[in-house]
């Protein structure tokens, strides 16, 4: 991981802001589509927001990102590989 | 292309899609499907994955009125991709194409109330809700509203092209023209 990586709390706050939600409405371990009830537009904006942090979100990975923790894990892993 | 026809027929008649596509669960013959695939169509694309070209959906503009400056649009995506955001990505690319190629003011979509829930966060930013027919269609034991959504050029142009530029900076293009 690089020194520039966000904490998971910062990561959640950033993504929530990008999709127009309160951070508390997206619990870290909640399934984004079902438990947190993100709709298609919010899921799209979430992926774009993660990519704006400089990490790629491959299509085949999207199906495996269930929770915000999954997205954060991908984020820090990708940062560490840059 | 004709090689897409079987795929599109299977998609349009898939049990998870047929009730929200134009057939609303009705059986449809293959020949009739092909005729209707082109009926009223302005432009349509098969949606493909960037990594490998696997077909994952279909997007269409139809019933256009160039005189009045509007047309309708619709999208159907592989049910496995529901709420993945892929429908929005391909629609963003498609809106950009249609607004660039034609001088439309408005792009309309007509969706069932339960399908609207897939998109509701975009109300006021991605689209406006222009109308609603209360309890208009019967499905699964109850009547549902039919919701009329509008994507306006004036709302699209300030941010849409920049978003599309960002999307197309990623590897390869995800759509190609059908037929």
Coordinates of N, CA and C in Angstrom, one line a residue:
Chain A
X1 N 0.8 -1.2 0.0 CA 0.0 0.0 0.0 C 0.9 1.2 0.0
X2 N 0.5 2.3 -0.7 CA 1.3 3.5 -0.7 C 0.8 4.4 0.4
X3 N 1.6 5.4 0.7 CA 1.2 6.4 1.8 C 0.0 7.2 1.4
X4 N -0.3 7.3 0.1 CA -1.4 8.1 -0.3 C -2.8 7.4 -0.2
X5 N -2.8 6.1 0.2 CA -4.0 5.4 0.2 C -4.9 5.9 1.3
X6 N -6.2 6.0 1.0 CA -7.2 6.5 2.0 C -7.4 5.4 3.0
X7 N -7.8 5.8 4.2 CA -8.3 4.8 5.2 C -9.7 4.3 4.7
X8 N -10.2 3.2 5.2 CA -11.4 2.7 4.8 C -12.6 3.7 5.1
X9 N -12.4 4.4 6.2 CA -13.4 5.4 6.5 C -13.4 6.6 5.5
X10 N -12.2 7.0 5.2 CA -12.1 8.1 4.1 C -12.7 7.6 2.8
X11 N -12.4 6.3 2.5 CA -12.8 5.7 1.3 C -14.4 5.7 1.2
X12 N -15.0 5.3 2.3 CA -16.4 5.3 2.3 C -17.0 6.7 2.2
X13 N -16.4 7.7 2.9 CA -16.9 9.0 2.9 C -16.8 9.6 1.5
X14 N -15.6 9.3 0.8 CA -15.4 9.8 -0.5 C -16.5 9.2 -1.5
X15 N -16.7 7.9 -1.5 CA -17.6 7.2 -2.4 C -19.1 7.7 -2.1
X16 N -19.4 7.8 -0.8 CA -20.8 8.2 -0.5 C -21.0 9.6 -1.0
X17 N -20.0 10.5 -0.9 CA -20.2 11.8 -1.5 C -20.3 11.8 -3.0
X18 N -19.6 10.9 -3.6 CA -19.7 10.9 -5.1 C -21.1 10.4 -5.6
X19 N -21.7 9.6 -4.8 CA -23.0 9.1 -5.3 C -24.2 9.8 -4.5
X20 N -23.9 10.8 -3.7 CA -24.9 11.6 -3.1 C -25.6 10.9 -1.9
X21 N -24.9 10.1 -1.2 CA -25.5 9.5 0.0 C -24.7 9.8 1.3
X22 N -25.4 9.6 2.4 CA -24.7 9.7 3.7 C -23.8 8.5 3.9
X23 N -22.6 8.6 4.4 CA -21.7 7.4 4.6 C -22.4 6.3 5.4
X24 N -23.2 6.7 6.4 CA -23.8 5.7 7.3 C -24.8 4.9 6.5
X25 N -25.2 5.3 5.3 CA -26.2 4.5 4.6 C -25.6 3.4 3.8
X26 N -24.2 3.4 3.8 CA -23.5 2.3 3.2 C -22.6 1.6 4.2
X27 N -23.1 0.7 5.0 CA -22.3 -0.1 5.9 C -21.2 -0.8 5.2
X28 N -20.1 -0.9 5.8 CA -18.9 -1.5 5.2 C -19.1 -2.9 4.7
X29 N -19.9 -3.7 5.5 CA -20.1 -5.1 5.2 C -21.5 -5.4 4.5
X30 N -22.2 -4.3 4.2 CA -23.5 -4.6 3.5 C -23.3 -4.8 2.1
X31 N -24.1 -5.7 1.5 CA -24.1 -5.9 0.1 C -24.6 -4.7 -0.6
X32 N -23.8 -4.2 -1.5 CA -24.2 -2.8 -2.1 C -25.5 -2.8 -2.8
X33 N -25.7 -3.9 -3.6 CA -27.0 -3.9 -4.4 C -28.2 -4.3 -3.6
X34 N -28.1 -5.1 -2.6 CA -29.3 -5.6 -2.0 C -29.5 -5.0 -0.6
X35 N -28.4 -5.0 0.2 CA -28.6 -4.4 1.6 C -28.6 -2.9 1.6
X36 N -27.6 -2.3 0.9 CA -27.5 -0.9 0.9 C -28.4 -0.3 -0.2
X37 N -28.9 -1.2 -1.0 CA -29.9 -0.8 -2.0 C -29.4 0.3 -3.0
X38 N -28.2 0.1 -3.4 CA -27.7 1.0 -4.5 C -28.4 0.6 -5.8
X39 N -28.8 1.6 -6.5 CA -29.5 1.2 -7.8 C -28.4 1.3 -8.9
X40 N -28.8 1.1 -10.2 CA -27.9 0.9 -11.3 C -27.0 2.2 -11.4
X41 N -27.6 3.3 -11.3 CA -26.9 4.6 -11.5 C -25.9 4.8 -10.4
X42 N -26.2 4.4 -9.1 CA -25.3 4.6 -8.0 C -24.1 3.6 -8.2
X43 N -24.4 2.4 -8.7 CA -23.3 1.4 -8.9 C -22.4 1.9 -10.0
X44 N -22.9 2.5 -11.0 CA -22.1 3.0 -12.1 C -21.2 4.1 -11.5
X45 N -21.8 5.1 -10.8 CA -21.1 6.2 -10.2 C -20.0 5.7 -9.2
X46 N -20.3 4.7 -8.5 CA -19.3 4.1 -7.6 C -18.1 3.6 -8.3
X47 N -18.3 2.9 -9.4 CA -17.2 2.4 -10.1 C -16.3 3.5 -10.7
X48 N -17.0 4.5 -11.3 CA -16.3 5.7 -11.8 C -15.5 6.4 -10.7
X49 N -16.1 6.5 -9.6 CA -15.4 7.2 -8.5 C -14.2 6.4 -8.0
X50 N -14.3 5.1 -8.0 CA -13.1 4.3 -7.6 C -12.0 4.5 -8.7
X51 N -12.4 4.5 -9.9 CA -11.4 4.6 -11.0 C -10.8 6.0 -11.0
X52 N -11.6 7.0 -10.5 CA -11.0 8.4 -10.4 C -9.9 8.4 -9.4
X53 N -9.8 7.4 -8.6 CA -8.7 7.4 -7.6 C -7.4 6.8 -8.2
X54 N -7.6 6.4 -9.5 CA -6.4 6.0 -10.2 C -6.2 4.5 -10.3
X55 N -7.3 3.7 -9.9 CA -7.2 2.3 -10.0 C -8.2 1.8 -11.0
X56 N -7.9 0.8 -11.8 CA -8.8 0.2 -12.7 C -9.8 -0.8 -12.1
X57 N -11.0 -0.8 -12.6 CA -12.0 -1.7 -12.1 C -12.4 -2.6 -13.2
X58 N -11.6 -3.7 -13.4 CA -11.9 -4.6 -14.6 C -13.4 -5.2 -14.5
X59 N -13.9 -5.4 -15.7 CA -15.3 -5.8 -15.8 C -15.5 -7.1 -15.1
X60 N -14.5 -8.1 -15.2 CA -14.7 -9.4 -14.6 C -14.7 -9.3 -13.1
X61 N -14.1 -8.2 -12.5 CA -14.1 -8.0 -11.1 C -15.3 -7.5 -10.5
X62 N -16.1 -6.8 -11.3 CA -17.3 -6.1 -10.8 C -18.3 -7.0 -10.2
X63 N -18.4 -8.2 -10.8 CA -19.3 -9.2 -10.3 C -18.9 -9.7 -8.9
X64 N -17.6 -9.6 -8.5 CA -17.2 -10.1 -7.3 C -17.2 -9.0 -6.2
X65 N -17.4 -7.8 -6.6 CA -17.4 -6.7 -5.6 C -18.8 -6.6 -5.0
X66 N -19.0 -7.2 -3.8 CA -20.3 -7.2 -3.2 C -20.5 -6.1 -2.2
X67 N -19.4 -5.9 -1.4 CA -19.5 -4.9 -0.3 C -18.5 -3.8 -0.5
X68 N -18.7 -2.7 0.3 CA -17.7 -1.6 0.2 C -16.3 -2.1 0.7
X69 N -16.3 -3.1 1.6 CA -15.0 -3.7 2.0 C -14.3 -4.3 0.8
X70 N -15.1 -5.0 -0.1 CA -14.5 -5.6 -1.3 C -13.9 -4.5 -2.2
X71 N -14.6 -3.4 -2.3 CA -14.1 -2.4 -3.2 C -12.9 -1.7 -2.6
X72 N -12.9 -1.6 -1.3 CA -11.7 -1.0 -0.6 C -10.5 -2.0 -0.8
X73 N -10.7 -3.2 -0.6 CA -9.6 -4.2 -0.8 C -9.1 -4.1 -2.2
X74 N -9.9 -4.0 -3.2 CA -9.4 -3.8 -4.6 C -8.6 -2.6 -4.7
X75 N -9.1 -1.5 -4.1 CA -8.5 -0.2 -4.2 C -7.0 -0.3 -3.6
X76 N -6.9 -0.8 -2.4 CA -5.6 -0.8 -1.8 C -4.6 -1.8 -2.5
X77 N -5.2 -2.9 -3.0 CA -4.4 -3.8 -3.7 C -3.8 -3.2 -4.9
X78 N -4.7 -2.5 -5.7 CA -4.3 -1.9 -6.9 C -3.2 -0.8 -6.7
X79 N -3.4 0.0 -5.6 CA -2.5 1.0 -5.3 C -1.1 0.4 -5.0
X80 N -1.1 -0.7 -4.3 CA 0.1 -1.3 -3.9 C 0.9 -1.9 -5.1
X81 N 0.2 -2.1 -6.2 CA 0.8 -2.7 -7.4 C 1.3 -1.7 -8.4
X82 N 1.0 -0.4 -8.1 CA 1.4 0.6 -9.0 C 2.9 0.9 -9.0
Chain B
X1 N -26.2 -7.3 -36.9 CA -25.9 -8.3 -37.9 C -26.8 -9.5 -37.7
X2 N -27.0 -10.2 -38.8 CA -27.9 -11.4 -38.7 C -27.4 -12.4 -37.6
X3 N -26.1 -12.4 -37.4 CA -25.5 -13.4 -36.5 C -25.9 -13.0 -35.0
X4 N -26.5 -11.8 -34.8 CA -26.9 -11.4 -33.5 C -28.4 -11.7 -33.3
X5 N -29.1 -12.1 -34.3 CA -30.6 -12.3 -34.2 C -30.9 -13.3 -33.1
X6 N -30.3 -14.5 -33.2 CA -30.7 -15.5 -32.2 C -30.4 -15.0 -30.8
X7 N -29.3 -14.4 -30.6 CA -29.0 -13.9 -29.3 C -30.0 -12.9 -28.8
X8 N -30.4 -11.9 -29.7 CA -31.4 -10.9 -29.3 C -32.7 -11.5 -29.0
X9 N -33.1 -12.5 -29.8 CA -34.4 -13.2 -29.5 C -34.4 -13.9 -28.2
X10 N -33.3 -14.6 -27.9 CA -33.2 -15.2 -26.6 C -33.2 -14.2 -25.4
X11 N -32.6 -13.1 -25.6 CA -32.6 -12.1 -24.6 C -34.0 -11.4 -24.4
X12 N -34.6 -11.1 -25.5 CA -35.9 -10.4 -25.4 C -37.0 -11.4 -24.8
X13 N -36.8 -12.7 -25.0 CA -37.8 -13.6 -24.5 C -37.3 -14.3 -23.2
X14 N -36.2 -13.8 -22.6 CA -35.7 -14.4 -21.4 C -36.8 -14.2 -20.3
X15 N -37.0 -15.2 -19.4 CA -38.1 -15.0 -18.4 C -37.9 -13.8 -17.5
X16 N -36.7 -13.4 -17.3 CA -36.4 -12.2 -16.4 C -36.5 -10.9 -17.1
X17 N -36.6 -11.0 -18.4 CA -36.6 -9.7 -19.2 C -38.0 -9.5 -19.9
X18 N -38.6 -10.6 -20.4 CA -39.8 -10.4 -21.3 C -40.9 -9.6 -20.7
X19 N -41.1 -9.6 -19.4 CA -42.2 -8.8 -18.8 C -41.9 -7.3 -18.8
X20 N -40.6 -6.9 -18.9 CA -40.4 -5.5 -18.9 C -40.0 -5.0 -20.3
X21 N -39.7 -5.9 -21.2 CA -39.5 -5.5 -22.6 C -40.9 -5.4 -23.2
X22 N -40.9 -5.1 -24.5 CA -42.2 -4.7 -25.1 C -43.2 -5.8 -25.1
X23 N -42.8 -7.1 -25.0 CA -43.7 -8.2 -25.1 C -44.4 -8.5 -23.8
X24 N -43.9 -8.0 -22.7 CA -44.6 -8.1 -21.5 C -45.1 -9.6 -21.2
X25 N -44.2 -10.5 -21.5 CA -44.5 -11.9 -21.2 C -45.2 -12.7 -22.3
X26 N -45.6 -12.0 -23.4 CA -46.4 -12.7 -24.4 C -45.4 -13.5 -25.3
X27 N -45.9 -14.7 -25.7 CA -45.0 -15.4 -26.7 C -44.9 -14.7 -28.0
X28 N -43.8 -14.8 -28.6 CA -43.5 -14.0 -29.8 C -42.8 -14.9 -30.8
X29 N -43.2 -15.1 -32.0 CA -42.5 -15.9 -33.0 C -41.2 -15.2 -33.4
X30 N -40.3 -16.1 -33.9 CA -39.0 -15.6 -34.3 C -39.1 -14.6 -35.5
X31 N -39.9 -14.9 -36.5 CA -40.1 -14.1 -37.6 C -40.7 -12.7 -37.3
X32 N -41.7 -12.8 -36.4 CA -42.3 -11.5 -35.9 C -41.3 -10.7 -35.2
X33 N -40.5 -11.4 -34.3 CA -39.5 -10.7 -33.6 C -38.6 -9.9 -34.5
X34 N -38.1 -10.6 -35.5 CA -37.2 -9.9 -36.5 C -37.8 -8.7 -37.2
X35 N -39.1 -8.8 -37.5 CA -39.7 -7.7 -38.1 C -39.8 -6.5 -37.2
X36 N -40.1 -6.8 -35.9 CA -40.3 -5.8 -34.9 C -39.0 -5.2 -34.5
X37 N -37.9 -6.0 -34.6 CA -36.6 -5.5 -34.3 C -36.2 -4.3 -35.1
X38 N -36.7 -4.2 -36.3 CA -36.4 -3.1 -37.2 C -37.6 -2.1 -37.2
X39 N -38.8 -2.5 -36.8 CA -39.9 -1.6 -36.9 C -39.8 -0.3 -36.1
X40 N -39.7 0.8 -36.7 CA -39.6 2.1 -36.0 C -38.2 2.4 -35.5
X41 N -37.3 1.5 -35.8 CA -35.9 1.7 -35.2 C -35.2 2.9 -35.9
X42 N -34.6 3.7 -35.1 CA -33.8 4.8 -35.7 C -32.3 4.3 -35.7
X43 N -31.9 3.8 -34.6 CA -30.5 3.2 -34.5 C -30.5 2.2 -33.3
X44 N -29.8 1.1 -33.5 CA -29.6 0.2 -32.4 C -28.3 -0.5 -32.4
X45 N -27.9 -0.9 -31.2 CA -26.6 -1.5 -31.0 C -26.7 -2.8 -30.2
X46 N -25.8 -3.7 -30.5 CA -25.6 -4.8 -29.5 C -24.5 -4.3 -28.6
X47 N -24.7 -4.6 -27.3 CA -23.7 -4.2 -26.3 C -22.8 -5.4 -26.0
X48 N -21.5 -5.1 -26.1 CA -20.5 -6.1 -25.9 C -19.6 -5.8 -24.8
X49 N -19.0 -6.8 -24.2 CA -17.9 -6.6 -23.2 C -16.7 -6.1 -23.9
X50 N -16.0 -5.2 -23.2 CA -14.7 -4.7 -23.8 C -13.7 -5.8 -23.8
X51 N -13.7 -6.6 -22.8 CA -12.7 -7.7 -22.7 C -13.2 -9.0 -23.4
X52 N -13.1 -9.1 -24.7 CA -13.4 -10.3 -25.4 C -14.6 -10.2 -26.3
X53 N -15.4 -9.2 -26.2 CA -16.5 -9.0 -27.1 C -17.7 -9.8 -26.9
X54 N -17.9 -10.4 -25.7 CA -19.1 -11.2 -25.4 C -20.3 -10.3 -25.4
X55 N -21.4 -10.7 -26.0 CA -22.6 -9.9 -26.1 C -23.3 -9.9 -24.7
X56 N -23.7 -8.8 -24.3 CA -24.3 -8.7 -23.0 C -25.6 -7.9 -23.0
X57 N -26.0 -7.3 -24.2 CA -27.3 -6.6 -24.2 C -27.5 -5.9 -25.5
X58 N -28.5 -5.0 -25.4 CA -29.0 -4.3 -26.6 C -29.6 -3.0 -26.2
X59 N -29.3 -2.0 -27.1 CA -29.9 -0.6 -26.8 C -30.4 -0.1 -28.1
X60 N -31.6 0.6 -28.0 CA -32.3 1.0 -29.2 C -32.9 2.4 -29.1
X61 N -32.8 3.2 -30.2 CA -33.6 4.4 -30.3 C -34.7 4.2 -31.3
X62 N -35.9 4.6 -31.0 CA -37.0 4.2 -31.9 C -38.1 5.3 -31.8
X63 N -39.1 5.1 -32.7 CA -40.3 6.1 -32.7 C -39.8 7.5 -32.7
X64 N -38.9 7.9 -33.5 CA -38.4 9.2 -33.5 C -39.3 10.2 -34.2
X65 N -39.3 11.4 -33.7 CA -39.9 12.5 -34.4 C -38.9 13.6 -34.6
X66 N -38.3 13.7 -35.8 CA -37.2 14.7 -36.0 C -37.9 16.1 -36.1
X67 N -39.1 16.1 -36.5 CA -39.9 17.4 -36.6 C -40.0 18.0 -35.2
X68 N -40.3 17.2 -34.2 CA -40.6 17.7 -32.9 C -39.4 17.6 -31.9
X69 N -38.4 16.8 -32.4 CA -37.1 16.8 -31.7 C -37.1 15.8 -30.5
X70 N -37.6 14.7 -30.7 CA -37.5 13.6 -29.7 C -37.5 12.2 -30.3
X71 N -37.1 11.3 -29.5 CA -37.3 9.9 -29.8 C -37.3 9.1 -28.5
X72 N -37.6 7.8 -28.6 CA -37.7 6.9 -27.5 C -36.4 6.1 -27.4
X73 N -36.1 5.6 -26.3 CA -34.9 4.7 -26.2 C -35.3 3.5 -25.2
X74 N -34.6 2.4 -25.4 CA -34.8 1.3 -24.5 C -33.5 0.5 -24.4
X75 N -33.3 -0.2 -23.3 CA -32.1 -1.0 -23.2 C -32.5 -2.3 -22.5
X76 N -31.9 -3.4 -22.9 CA -32.1 -4.7 -22.2 C -30.7 -5.3 -22.0
X77 N -30.4 -5.8 -20.8 CA -29.1 -6.3 -20.5 C -29.2 -7.7 -19.9
X78 N -28.2 -8.5 -20.1 CA -28.2 -9.8 -19.5 C -28.6 -9.7 -18.0
X79 N -29.6 -10.5 -17.6 CA -30.1 -10.5 -16.2 C -29.0 -10.6 -15.2
X80 N -27.9 -11.3 -15.5 CA -26.8 -11.5 -14.6 C -26.1 -10.1 -14.2
X81 N -26.4 -9.1 -15.0 CA -25.7 -7.9 -14.8 C -26.6 -6.8 -14.2
X82 N -27.8 -7.3 -13.7 CA -28.7 -6.4 -13.1 C -28.0 -5.6 -11.9
X83 N -28.2 -4.3 -11.9 CA -27.6 -3.4 -10.8 C -26.1 -3.4 -10.8
X84 N -25.5 -3.8 -11.9 CA -24.0 -3.7 -12.0 C -23.6 -2.3 -12.4
X85 N -24.5 -1.6 -13.0 CA -24.1 -0.3 -13.5 C -23.8 -0.3 -15.0
X86 N -23.8 -1.5 -15.6 CA -23.4 -1.6 -17.0 C -24.5 -1.0 -17.9
X87 N -25.7 -1.1 -17.5 CA -26.8 -0.5 -18.3 C -26.6 1.0 -18.4
X88 N -26.1 1.6 -17.3 CA -25.9 3.1 -17.3 C -24.7 3.5 -18.2
X89 N -23.7 2.6 -18.1 CA -22.5 2.9 -19.0 C -22.9 2.9 -20.4
X90 N -23.6 1.8 -20.8 CA -23.9 1.7 -22.3 C -24.9 2.8 -22.6
X91 N -25.8 3.2 -21.7 CA -26.8 4.3 -22.1 C -26.0 5.6 -22.2
X92 N -25.0 5.8 -21.4 CA -24.3 7.1 -21.5 C -23.6 7.2 -22.9
X93 N -23.0 6.1 -23.3 CA -22.4 6.1 -24.6 C -23.5 6.3 -25.7
X94 N -24.6 5.6 -25.5 CA -25.7 5.7 -26.5 C -26.3 7.1 -26.5
X95 N -26.5 7.7 -25.4 CA -27.1 9.1 -25.4 C -26.1 10.0 -26.2
X96 N -24.9 9.9 -25.9 CA -23.9 10.7 -26.6 C -24.0 10.5 -28.1
X97 N -24.1 9.3 -28.5 CA -24.2 9.0 -29.9 C -25.5 9.7 -30.5
X98 N -26.6 9.5 -29.9 CA -27.9 10.0 -30.4 C -27.9 11.5 -30.4
X99 N -27.4 12.1 -29.3 CA -27.5 13.6 -29.3 C -26.5 14.2 -30.2
X100 N -25.4 13.4 -30.6 CA -24.4 13.9 -31.5 C -25.0 13.8 -33.0
X101 N -25.6 12.7 -33.2 CA -26.0 12.4 -34.6 C -27.3 13.1 -35.0
X102 N -28.2 13.4 -34.0 CA -29.5 14.0 -34.3 C -29.7 15.2 -33.4
X103 N -30.5 16.1 -33.9 CA -30.7 17.3 -33.1 C -31.9 17.2 -32.2
X104 N -32.0 16.1 -31.4 CA -33.1 15.9 -30.6 C -33.0 16.7 -29.3
X105 N -34.2 17.1 -28.8 CA -34.2 17.8 -27.5 C -34.4 16.9 -26.4
X106 N -35.1 15.8 -26.6 CA -35.5 14.9 -25.6 C -35.4 13.4 -26.0
X107 N -35.0 12.6 -25.1 CA -35.0 11.1 -25.3 C -35.9 10.6 -24.2
X108 N -36.9 9.8 -24.6 CA -37.9 9.3 -23.7 C -37.7 7.8 -23.4
X109 N -37.9 7.4 -22.2 CA -38.0 6.0 -21.8 C -39.3 5.8 -21.1
X110 N -40.0 4.7 -21.3 CA -41.2 4.4 -20.6 C -41.0 3.1 -19.8
X111 N -41.0 3.1 -18.5 CA -40.7 2.0 -17.7 C -41.7 1.7 -16.7
X112 N -41.8 0.4 -16.4 CA -42.7 0.0 -15.3 C -42.2 0.5 -13.9
X113 N -43.1 0.8 -13.0 CA -42.7 1.3 -11.7 C -41.7 0.5 -11.0
X114 N -41.7 -0.8 -11.1 CA -40.7 -1.6 -10.4 C -39.4 -1.6 -11.1
X115 N -39.4 -1.4 -12.4 CA -38.1 -1.2 -13.1 C -37.5 0.2 -12.8
X116 N -38.4 1.2 -12.5 CA -38.0 2.5 -12.2 C -37.1 2.5 -11.0
X117 N -37.3 1.6 -10.1 CA -36.6 1.6 -8.8 C -35.1 1.3 -9.1
X118 N -34.8 0.7 -10.3 CA -33.4 0.5 -10.7 C -32.7 1.8 -11.0
X119 N -33.5 2.8 -11.2 CA -32.9 4.1 -11.7 C -33.2 5.3 -10.9
X120 N -33.9 5.1 -9.8 CA -34.6 6.3 -9.2 C -33.6 7.3 -8.7
X121 N -32.4 6.9 -8.4 CA -31.4 7.9 -7.8 C -31.1 9.0 -8.9
X122 N -31.3 8.7 -10.1 CA -30.9 9.6 -11.2 C -32.0 10.6 -11.5
X123 N -33.1 10.6 -10.8 CA -34.2 11.6 -11.0 C -33.7 13.0 -10.7
X124 N -33.8 13.9 -11.6 CA -33.4 15.3 -11.3 C -32.0 15.6 -11.8
X125 N -31.2 14.5 -12.1 CA -29.8 14.7 -12.6 C -29.7 14.1 -13.9
X126 N -29.9 12.8 -14.0 CA -29.7 12.0 -15.2 C -31.0 12.2 -16.1
X127 N -32.1 12.3 -15.5 CA -33.4 12.4 -16.2 C -34.4 13.1 -15.3
X128 N -35.5 13.5 -16.0 CA -36.6 14.0 -15.2 C -37.8 13.1 -15.4
X129 N -38.7 13.0 -14.5 CA -39.9 12.2 -14.6 C -41.0 13.1 -15.1
X130 N -41.4 12.9 -16.3 CA -42.4 13.8 -17.0 C -43.8 13.3 -16.8
X131 N -44.0 12.1 -16.5 CA -45.4 11.6 -16.4 C -45.5 10.2 -15.8
X132 N -46.7 9.9 -15.4 CA -46.9 8.6 -14.7 C -48.4 8.2 -15.0
X133 N -48.6 7.0 -15.5 CA -49.9 6.5 -15.6 C -50.1 5.6 -14.4
X134 N -51.1 6.0 -13.6 CA -51.3 5.2 -12.4 C -51.9 3.9 -12.6
X135 N -51.3 2.8 -12.0 CA -51.9 1.5 -12.1 C -52.2 1.1 -13.5
X136 N -51.3 1.2 -14.4 CA -51.5 1.1 -15.8 C -51.4 -0.3 -16.3
X137 N -50.5 -1.1 -15.7 CA -50.2 -2.4 -16.3 C -50.3 -3.5 -15.2
X138 N -50.8 -4.6 -15.5 CA -51.0 -5.7 -14.6 C -49.8 -6.6 -14.7
X139 N -49.2 -7.0 -13.6 CA -48.1 -8.0 -13.6 C -48.0 -8.5 -12.1
X140 N -47.8 -9.8 -12.1 CA -47.5 -10.5 -10.8 C -48.5 -10.1 -9.7
X141 N -49.7 -10.2 -10.0 CA -50.7 -10.0 -8.9 C -51.1 -8.6 -8.6
X142 N -50.7 -7.6 -9.3 CA -51.1 -6.2 -9.0 C -50.9 -5.3 -10.2
X143 N -51.5 -4.2 -10.1 CA -51.3 -3.2 -11.1 C -50.1 -2.3 -10.8
X144 N -49.3 -1.9 -11.8 CA -48.1 -1.0 -11.6 C -48.3 0.2 -12.4
X145 N -47.7 1.3 -11.9 CA -47.6 2.6 -12.6 C -46.7 2.4 -13.8
X146 N -46.9 3.2 -14.8 CA -46.0 3.3 -16.0 C -45.4 4.7 -15.9
X147 N -44.1 4.8 -15.9 CA -43.4 6.0 -15.6 C -42.7 6.5 -16.9
X148 N -42.8 7.8 -17.2 CA -42.2 8.4 -18.4 C -41.0 9.2 -18.0
X149 N -39.9 8.8 -18.4 CA -38.6 9.5 -18.1 C -38.1 10.2 -19.3
X150 N -37.5 11.4 -19.1 CA -36.9 12.2 -20.2 C -35.5 12.5 -19.9
X151 N -34.6 12.3 -20.8 CA -33.2 12.8 -20.8 C -33.2 14.0 -21.7
X152 N -33.0 15.2 -21.2 CA -33.0 16.4 -22.0 C -31.6 16.8 -22.4
X153 N -31.5 17.2 -23.6 CA -30.2 17.7 -24.1 C -29.6 18.7 -23.2
X154 N -30.4 19.6 -22.7 CA -29.9 20.7 -21.9 C -29.3 20.2 -20.6
X155 N -29.7 19.0 -20.1 CA -29.2 18.4 -18.9 C -28.0 17.6 -19.2
X156 N -28.0 17.0 -20.4 CA -27.0 16.0 -20.8 C -25.7 16.8 -21.2
X157 N -25.8 17.9 -21.9 CA -24.6 18.5 -22.5 C -23.6 19.0 -21.5
X158 N -24.0 19.6 -20.3 CA -23.0 20.1 -19.4 C -22.0 19.1 -18.9
X159 N -22.4 17.8 -18.7 CA -21.6 16.8 -18.1 C -21.5 15.5 -18.9
X160 N -22.4 15.2 -19.7 CA -22.4 13.9 -20.4 C -21.2 13.7 -21.3
X161 N -20.9 14.6 -22.2 CA -19.7 14.3 -23.1 C -18.4 14.1 -22.3
X162 N -18.3 14.8 -21.2 CA -17.0 14.6 -20.4 C -17.0 13.2 -19.8
X163 N -18.2 12.8 -19.3 CA -18.3 11.4 -18.8 C -18.0 10.4 -19.9
X164 N -18.5 10.6 -21.1 CA -18.3 9.6 -22.2 C -16.8 9.6 -22.5
X165 N -16.2 10.8 -22.5 CA -14.7 10.9 -22.8 C -13.9 10.0 -21.8
X166 N -14.4 10.1 -20.5 CA -13.7 9.3 -19.5 C -13.9 7.8 -19.8
X167 N -15.1 7.5 -20.1 CA -15.4 6.0 -20.4 C -14.6 5.5 -21.6
X168 N -14.5 6.3 -22.6 CA -13.9 5.8 -23.8 C -12.4 5.9 -23.7
X169 N -11.8 6.5 -22.7 CA -10.4 6.4 -22.5 C -10.0 5.0 -22.0
X170 N -10.9 4.3 -21.5 CA -10.6 2.9 -21.1 C -10.4 2.1 -22.3
X171 N -9.9 0.9 -22.2 CA -9.5 0.1 -23.4 C -10.8 -0.3 -24.2
X172 N -10.6 -0.2 -25.5 CA -11.6 -0.7 -26.5 C -13.0 -0.1 -26.3
X173 N -13.8 -0.2 -27.3 CA -15.2 0.3 -27.2 C -16.2 -0.9 -27.0
X174 N -17.2 -0.6 -26.2 CA -18.1 -1.7 -25.7 C -19.3 -2.0 -26.6
X175 N -19.6 -1.1 -27.6 CA -20.8 -1.4 -28.4 C -20.4 -1.4 -29.9
X176 N -21.3 -2.1 -30.7 CA -21.1 -2.0 -32.1 C -22.5 -2.1 -32.7
X177 N -22.7 -1.6 -33.9 CA -24.0 -1.5 -34.6 C -24.5 -2.9 -35.0
X178 N -25.8 -3.2 -34.8 CA -26.3 -4.5 -35.1 C -26.8 -4.4 -36.5
X179 N -27.3 -5.6 -37.0 CA -27.9 -5.8 -38.3 C -27.0 -5.1 -39.4

